[in-house]
PDB file of C-alpha atoms in Angstrom:
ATOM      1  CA  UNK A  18     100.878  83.721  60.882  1.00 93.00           C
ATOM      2  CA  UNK A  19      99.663  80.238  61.452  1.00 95.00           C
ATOM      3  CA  UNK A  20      97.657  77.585  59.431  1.00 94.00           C
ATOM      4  CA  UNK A  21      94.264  78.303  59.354  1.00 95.00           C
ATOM      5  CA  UNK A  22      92.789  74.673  60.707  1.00 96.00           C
ATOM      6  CA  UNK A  23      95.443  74.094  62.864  1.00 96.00           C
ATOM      7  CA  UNK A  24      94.423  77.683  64.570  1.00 96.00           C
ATOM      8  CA  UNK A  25      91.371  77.067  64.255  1.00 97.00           C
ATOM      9  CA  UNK A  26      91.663  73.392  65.876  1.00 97.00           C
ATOM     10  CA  UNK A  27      93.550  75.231  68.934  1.00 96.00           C
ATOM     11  CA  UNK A  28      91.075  77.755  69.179  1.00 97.00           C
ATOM     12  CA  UNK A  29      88.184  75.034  69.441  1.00 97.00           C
ATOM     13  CA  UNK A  30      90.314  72.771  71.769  1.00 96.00           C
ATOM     14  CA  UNK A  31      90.749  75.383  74.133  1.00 95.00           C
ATOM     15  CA  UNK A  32      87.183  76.100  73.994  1.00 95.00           C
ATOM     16  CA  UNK A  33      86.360  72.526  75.361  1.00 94.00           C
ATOM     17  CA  UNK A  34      89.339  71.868  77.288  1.00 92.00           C
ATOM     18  CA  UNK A  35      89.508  75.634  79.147  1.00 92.00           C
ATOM     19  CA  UNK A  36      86.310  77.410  78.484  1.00 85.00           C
ATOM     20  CA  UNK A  37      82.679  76.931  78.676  1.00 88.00           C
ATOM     21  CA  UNK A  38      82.606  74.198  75.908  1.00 94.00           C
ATOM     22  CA  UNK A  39      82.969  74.493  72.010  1.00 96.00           C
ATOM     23  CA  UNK A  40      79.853  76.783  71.662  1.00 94.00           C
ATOM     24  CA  UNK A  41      81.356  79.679  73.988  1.00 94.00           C
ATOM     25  CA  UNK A  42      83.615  82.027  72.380  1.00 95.00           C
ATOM     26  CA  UNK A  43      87.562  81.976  72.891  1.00 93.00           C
ATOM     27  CA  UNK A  44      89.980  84.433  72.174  1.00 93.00           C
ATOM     28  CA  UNK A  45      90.242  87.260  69.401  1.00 92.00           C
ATOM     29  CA  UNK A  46      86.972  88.515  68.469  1.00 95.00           C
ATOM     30  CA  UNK A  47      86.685  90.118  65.040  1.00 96.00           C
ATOM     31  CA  UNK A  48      84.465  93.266  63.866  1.00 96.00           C
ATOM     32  CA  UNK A  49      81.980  90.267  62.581  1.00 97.00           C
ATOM     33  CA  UNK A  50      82.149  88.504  65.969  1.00 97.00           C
ATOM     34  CA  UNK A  51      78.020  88.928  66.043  1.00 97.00           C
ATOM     35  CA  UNK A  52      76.907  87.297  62.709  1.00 97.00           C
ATOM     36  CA  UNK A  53      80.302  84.636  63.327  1.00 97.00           C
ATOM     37  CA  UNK A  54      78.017  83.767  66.888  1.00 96.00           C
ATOM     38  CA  UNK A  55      75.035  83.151  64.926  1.00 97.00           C
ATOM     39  CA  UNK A  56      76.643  79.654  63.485  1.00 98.00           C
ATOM     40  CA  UNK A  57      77.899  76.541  64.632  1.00 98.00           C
ATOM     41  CA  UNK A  58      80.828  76.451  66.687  1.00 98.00           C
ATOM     42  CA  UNK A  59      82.916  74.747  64.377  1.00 97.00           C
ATOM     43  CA  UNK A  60      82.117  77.293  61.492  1.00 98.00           C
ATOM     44  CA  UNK A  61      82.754  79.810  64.284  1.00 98.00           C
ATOM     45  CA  UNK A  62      86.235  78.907  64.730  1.00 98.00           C
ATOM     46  CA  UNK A  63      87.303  78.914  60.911  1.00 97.00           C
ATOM     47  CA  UNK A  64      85.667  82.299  60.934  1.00 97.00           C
ATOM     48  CA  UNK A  65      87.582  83.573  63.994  1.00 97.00           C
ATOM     49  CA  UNK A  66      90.744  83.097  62.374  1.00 97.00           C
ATOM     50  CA  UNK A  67      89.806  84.046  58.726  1.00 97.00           C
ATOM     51  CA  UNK A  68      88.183  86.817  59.682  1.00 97.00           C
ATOM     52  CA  UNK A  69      91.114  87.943  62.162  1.00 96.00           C
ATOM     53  CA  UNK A  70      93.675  87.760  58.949  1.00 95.00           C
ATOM     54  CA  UNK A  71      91.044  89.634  56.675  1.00 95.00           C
ATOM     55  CA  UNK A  72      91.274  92.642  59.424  1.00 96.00           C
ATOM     56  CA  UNK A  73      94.881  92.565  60.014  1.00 95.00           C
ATOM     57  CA  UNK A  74      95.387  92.791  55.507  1.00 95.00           C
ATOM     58  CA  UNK A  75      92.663  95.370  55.467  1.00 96.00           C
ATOM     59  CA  UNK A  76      94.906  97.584  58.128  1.00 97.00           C
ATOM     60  CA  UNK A  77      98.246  96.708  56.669  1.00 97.00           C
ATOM     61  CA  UNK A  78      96.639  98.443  52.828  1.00 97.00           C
ATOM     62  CA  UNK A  79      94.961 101.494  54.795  1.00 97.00           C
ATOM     63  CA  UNK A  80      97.822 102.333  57.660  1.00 97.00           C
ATOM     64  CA  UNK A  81     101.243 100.585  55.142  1.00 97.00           C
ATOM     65  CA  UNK A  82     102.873  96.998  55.048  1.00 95.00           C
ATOM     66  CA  UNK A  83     105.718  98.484  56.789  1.00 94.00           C
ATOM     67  CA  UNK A  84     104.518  99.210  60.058  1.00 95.00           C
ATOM     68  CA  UNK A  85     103.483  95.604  60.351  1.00 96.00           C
ATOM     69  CA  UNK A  86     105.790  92.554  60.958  1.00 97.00           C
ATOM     70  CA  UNK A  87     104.761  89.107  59.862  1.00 95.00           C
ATOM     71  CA  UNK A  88     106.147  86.251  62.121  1.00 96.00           C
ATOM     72  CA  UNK A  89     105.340  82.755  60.864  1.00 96.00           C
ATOM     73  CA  UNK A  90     104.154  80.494  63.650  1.00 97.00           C
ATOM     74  CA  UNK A  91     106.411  77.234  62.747  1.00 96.00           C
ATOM     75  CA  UNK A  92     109.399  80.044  62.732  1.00 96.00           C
ATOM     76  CA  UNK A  93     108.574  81.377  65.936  1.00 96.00           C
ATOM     77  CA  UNK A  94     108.403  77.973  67.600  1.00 96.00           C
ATOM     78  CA  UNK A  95     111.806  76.295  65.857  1.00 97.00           C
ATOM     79  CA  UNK A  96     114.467  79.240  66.386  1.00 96.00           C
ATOM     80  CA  UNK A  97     112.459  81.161  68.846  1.00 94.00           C
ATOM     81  CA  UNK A  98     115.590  83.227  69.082  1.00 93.00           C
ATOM     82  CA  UNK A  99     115.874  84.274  65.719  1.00 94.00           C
ATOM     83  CA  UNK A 100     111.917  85.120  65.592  1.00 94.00           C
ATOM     84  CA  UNK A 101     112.535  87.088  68.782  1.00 93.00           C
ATOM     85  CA  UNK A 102     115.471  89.455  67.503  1.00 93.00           C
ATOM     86  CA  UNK A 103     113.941  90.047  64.326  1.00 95.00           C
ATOM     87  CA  UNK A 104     111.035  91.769  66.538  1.00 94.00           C
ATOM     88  CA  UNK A 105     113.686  93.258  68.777  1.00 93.00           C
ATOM     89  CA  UNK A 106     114.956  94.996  65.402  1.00 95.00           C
ATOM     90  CA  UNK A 107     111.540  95.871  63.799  1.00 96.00           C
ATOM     91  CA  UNK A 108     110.715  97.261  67.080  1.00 95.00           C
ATOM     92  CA  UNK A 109     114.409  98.833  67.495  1.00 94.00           C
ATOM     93  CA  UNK A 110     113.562 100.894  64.023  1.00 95.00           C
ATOM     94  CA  UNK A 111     110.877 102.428  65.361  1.00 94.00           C
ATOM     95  CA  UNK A 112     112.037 103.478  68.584  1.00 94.00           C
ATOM     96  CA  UNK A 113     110.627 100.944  70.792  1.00 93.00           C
ATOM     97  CA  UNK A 114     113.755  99.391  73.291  1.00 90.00           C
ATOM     98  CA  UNK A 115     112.270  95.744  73.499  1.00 85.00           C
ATOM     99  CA  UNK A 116     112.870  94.746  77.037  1.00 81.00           C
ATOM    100  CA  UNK A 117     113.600  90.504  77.982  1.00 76.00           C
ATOM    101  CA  UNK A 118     112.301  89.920  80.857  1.00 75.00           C
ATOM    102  CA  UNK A 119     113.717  86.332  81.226  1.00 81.00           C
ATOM    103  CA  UNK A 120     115.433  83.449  79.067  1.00 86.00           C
ATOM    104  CA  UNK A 121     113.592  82.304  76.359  1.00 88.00           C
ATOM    105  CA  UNK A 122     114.287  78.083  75.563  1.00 90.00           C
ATOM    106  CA  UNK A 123     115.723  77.748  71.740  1.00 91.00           C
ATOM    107  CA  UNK A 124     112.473  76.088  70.172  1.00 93.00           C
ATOM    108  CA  UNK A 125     108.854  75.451  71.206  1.00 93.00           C
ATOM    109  CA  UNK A 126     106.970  72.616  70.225  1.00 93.00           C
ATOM    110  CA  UNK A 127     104.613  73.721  67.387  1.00 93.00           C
ATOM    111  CA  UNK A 128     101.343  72.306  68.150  1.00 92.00           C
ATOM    112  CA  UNK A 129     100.337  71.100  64.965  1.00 92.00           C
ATOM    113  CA  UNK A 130      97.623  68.113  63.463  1.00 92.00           C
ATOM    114  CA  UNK A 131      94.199  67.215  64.427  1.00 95.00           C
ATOM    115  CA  UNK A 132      93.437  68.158  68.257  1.00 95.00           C
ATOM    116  CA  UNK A 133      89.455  67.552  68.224  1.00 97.00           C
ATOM    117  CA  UNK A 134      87.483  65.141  67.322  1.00 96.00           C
ATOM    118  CA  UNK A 135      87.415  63.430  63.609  1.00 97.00           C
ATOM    119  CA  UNK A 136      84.211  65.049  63.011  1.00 97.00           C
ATOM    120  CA  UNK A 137      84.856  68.477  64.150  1.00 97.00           C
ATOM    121  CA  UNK A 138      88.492  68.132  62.355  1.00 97.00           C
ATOM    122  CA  UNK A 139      86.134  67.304  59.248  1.00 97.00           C
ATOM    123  CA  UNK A 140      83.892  69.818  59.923  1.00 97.00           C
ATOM    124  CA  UNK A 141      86.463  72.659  59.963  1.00 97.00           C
ATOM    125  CA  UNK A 142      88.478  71.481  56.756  1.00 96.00           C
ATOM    126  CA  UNK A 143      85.089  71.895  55.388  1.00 96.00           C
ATOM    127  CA  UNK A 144      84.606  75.001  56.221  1.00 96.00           C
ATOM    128  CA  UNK A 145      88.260  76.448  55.458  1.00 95.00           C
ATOM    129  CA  UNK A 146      87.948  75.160  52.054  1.00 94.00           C
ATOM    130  CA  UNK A 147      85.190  77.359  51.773  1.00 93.00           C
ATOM    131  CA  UNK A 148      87.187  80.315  52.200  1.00 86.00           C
ATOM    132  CA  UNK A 149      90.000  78.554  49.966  1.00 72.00           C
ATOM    133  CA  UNK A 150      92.545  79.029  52.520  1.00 58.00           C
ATOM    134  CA  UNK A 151      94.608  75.494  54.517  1.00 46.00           C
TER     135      UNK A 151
END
C-alpha cells in the first residue's frame, strides 16, 4: 500500500520520463482500464491506482482477508528486512519456501513529494479528492 498521489505522481513520471509521454498508459491496468483511457492523463493516473485498490478490496471480501498480505510502502522501503521476512512467513504458512536470490540493502529511499509538474501535481490532488482518498 502506498499514497494514492504519490503513486499516482510515479506512475505519471514514469510515463514522461520512460514511456511514450503522460497520455500513454503505464503499468497495472484495471478491469476499467477502457473508460479510465477515455480521460485526461492526469485523471488517468488517480484512476489507475484507485481503481487498482478497489479490485484488490473487492477480491480480499469474495476469496478472504487472510490469503492477502498488506505491506505498507514507507515500511517496505525503511526496514526492507523486516517487510521482507514478514512475506517470507506469510508465504512460509502457506507452503510457499520464499527463495533470496541475493542481499537485499537495509532501507530504500521512499520516493515521496511532488515529481511532475505544479500543475499536473494540482491536477491529481484534484482528482484524488474526488475519490476522498490522499
Amino acid at each position: 500500500r502506498r499514497d494514492l498521489v504519490d503513486t499516482a505522481q510515479s506512475i505519471l513520471h514514469s510515463r514522461a520520463e520512460y514511456g511514450n509521454g503522460k497520455s500513454h498508459w503505464w503499468s497495472l491496468p484495471p478491469r476499467e482500464i477502457d473508460v479510465i483511457k477515455t480521460h485526461p492523463y492526469w485523471r488517468q493516473v488517480v484512476e489507475q491506482v484507485y481503481y487498482t485498490y478497489r479490485q484488490i478490496e473487492k477480491d480480499q471480501d469474495s476469496l478472504g482477508r487472510g490469503r492477502f498480505l498488506d505491506v505498507g510502502y514507507e515500511a517496505l522501503c525503511s526496514d526492507t528486512p523486516s517487510s521482507l521476512e514478514q512475506i517470507d512467513a506469510f508465504l512460509a504458512e502457506r507452503g510457499v519456501e520464499p527463495r533470496t536470490y541475493r542481499d537485499v540493502p537495509g532501507e530504500f529511499q521512499a520516493s515521496q513529494g511532488q515529481k511532475v509538474s505544479d500543475d499536473d501535481s494540482q491536477r491529481i490532488a484534484a482528482v484524488a479528492a474526488e475519490f476522498k482518498i490522499s
